[in-house]
mmCIF file of C-alpha atoms in Angstrom:
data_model
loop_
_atom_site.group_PDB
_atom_site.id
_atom_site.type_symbol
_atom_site.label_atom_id
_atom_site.label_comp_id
_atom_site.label_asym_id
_atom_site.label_seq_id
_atom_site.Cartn_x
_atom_site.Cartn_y
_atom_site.Cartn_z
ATOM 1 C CA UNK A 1 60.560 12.622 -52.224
ATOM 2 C CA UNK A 2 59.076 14.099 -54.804
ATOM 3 C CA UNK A 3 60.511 12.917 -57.789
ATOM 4 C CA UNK A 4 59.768 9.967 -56.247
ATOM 5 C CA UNK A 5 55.683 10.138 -55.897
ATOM 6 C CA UNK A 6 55.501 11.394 -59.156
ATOM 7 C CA UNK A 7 57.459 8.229 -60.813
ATOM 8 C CA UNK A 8 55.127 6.180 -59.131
ATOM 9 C CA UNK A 9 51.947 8.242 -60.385
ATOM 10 C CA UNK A 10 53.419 7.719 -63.490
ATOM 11 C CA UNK A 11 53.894 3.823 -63.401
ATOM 12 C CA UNK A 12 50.331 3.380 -61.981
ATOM 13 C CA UNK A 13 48.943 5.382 -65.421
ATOM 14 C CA UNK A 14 51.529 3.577 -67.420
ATOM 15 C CA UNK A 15 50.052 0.099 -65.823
ATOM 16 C CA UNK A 16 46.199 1.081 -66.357
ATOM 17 C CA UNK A 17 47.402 2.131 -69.957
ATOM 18 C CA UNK A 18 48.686 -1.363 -70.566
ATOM 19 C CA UNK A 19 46.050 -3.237 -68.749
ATOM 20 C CA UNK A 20 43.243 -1.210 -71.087
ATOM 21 C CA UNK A 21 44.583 -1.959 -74.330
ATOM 22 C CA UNK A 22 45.776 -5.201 -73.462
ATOM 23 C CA UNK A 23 41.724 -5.924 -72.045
ATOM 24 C CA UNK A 24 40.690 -4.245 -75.879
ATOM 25 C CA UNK A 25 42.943 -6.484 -77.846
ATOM 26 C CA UNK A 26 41.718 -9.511 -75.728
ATOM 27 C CA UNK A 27 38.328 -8.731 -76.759
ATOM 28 C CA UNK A 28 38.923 -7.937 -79.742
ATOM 29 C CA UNK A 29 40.408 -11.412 -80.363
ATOM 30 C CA UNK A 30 38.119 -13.634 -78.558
ATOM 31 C CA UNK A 31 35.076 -11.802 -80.723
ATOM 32 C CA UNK A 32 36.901 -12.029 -83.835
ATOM 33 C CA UNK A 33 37.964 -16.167 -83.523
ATOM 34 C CA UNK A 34 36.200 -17.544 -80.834
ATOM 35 C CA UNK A 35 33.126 -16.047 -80.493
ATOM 36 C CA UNK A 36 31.419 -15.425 -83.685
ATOM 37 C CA UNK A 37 28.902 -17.947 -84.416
ATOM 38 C CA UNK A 38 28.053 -17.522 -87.942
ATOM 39 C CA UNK A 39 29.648 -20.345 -89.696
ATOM 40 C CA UNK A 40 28.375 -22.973 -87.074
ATOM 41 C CA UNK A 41 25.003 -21.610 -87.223
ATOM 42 C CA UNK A 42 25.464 -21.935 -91.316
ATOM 43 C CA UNK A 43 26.427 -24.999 -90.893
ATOM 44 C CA UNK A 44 23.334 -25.982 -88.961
ATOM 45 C CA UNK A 45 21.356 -24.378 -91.531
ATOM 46 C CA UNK A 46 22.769 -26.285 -94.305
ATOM 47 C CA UNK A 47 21.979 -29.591 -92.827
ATOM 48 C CA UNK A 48 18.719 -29.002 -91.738
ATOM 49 C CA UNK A 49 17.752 -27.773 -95.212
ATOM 50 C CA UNK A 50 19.689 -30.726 -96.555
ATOM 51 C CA UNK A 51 17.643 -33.216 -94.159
ATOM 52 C CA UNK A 52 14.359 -31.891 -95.112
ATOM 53 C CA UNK A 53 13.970 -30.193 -91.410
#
């Protein structure tokens, strides 16, 4: 009985381990290639300076 609690203590940690870093590299991706607005902001840049804006 137990034994028994304490494996499933220990797959609940195991599970919030795996959901953090799984959360962090989701992040960690979506900031790196999705949301970082520097080269269309750049871009805007360029062609308004290019236009005469």
């Amino acid at each position: 009985m137990y034994r028994q609690r304490l494996l499933a203590y220990l797959r609940f940690i195991a599970l919030q381990i795996i959901i953090l870093l799984w959360l962090f590299a989701f992040r960690h991706f979506t900031y790196d290639y999705v949301l970082e607005p520097a080269p269309v902001e750049a871009d805007e840049e360029i062609q308004l300076a290019y236009l005469g804006g």
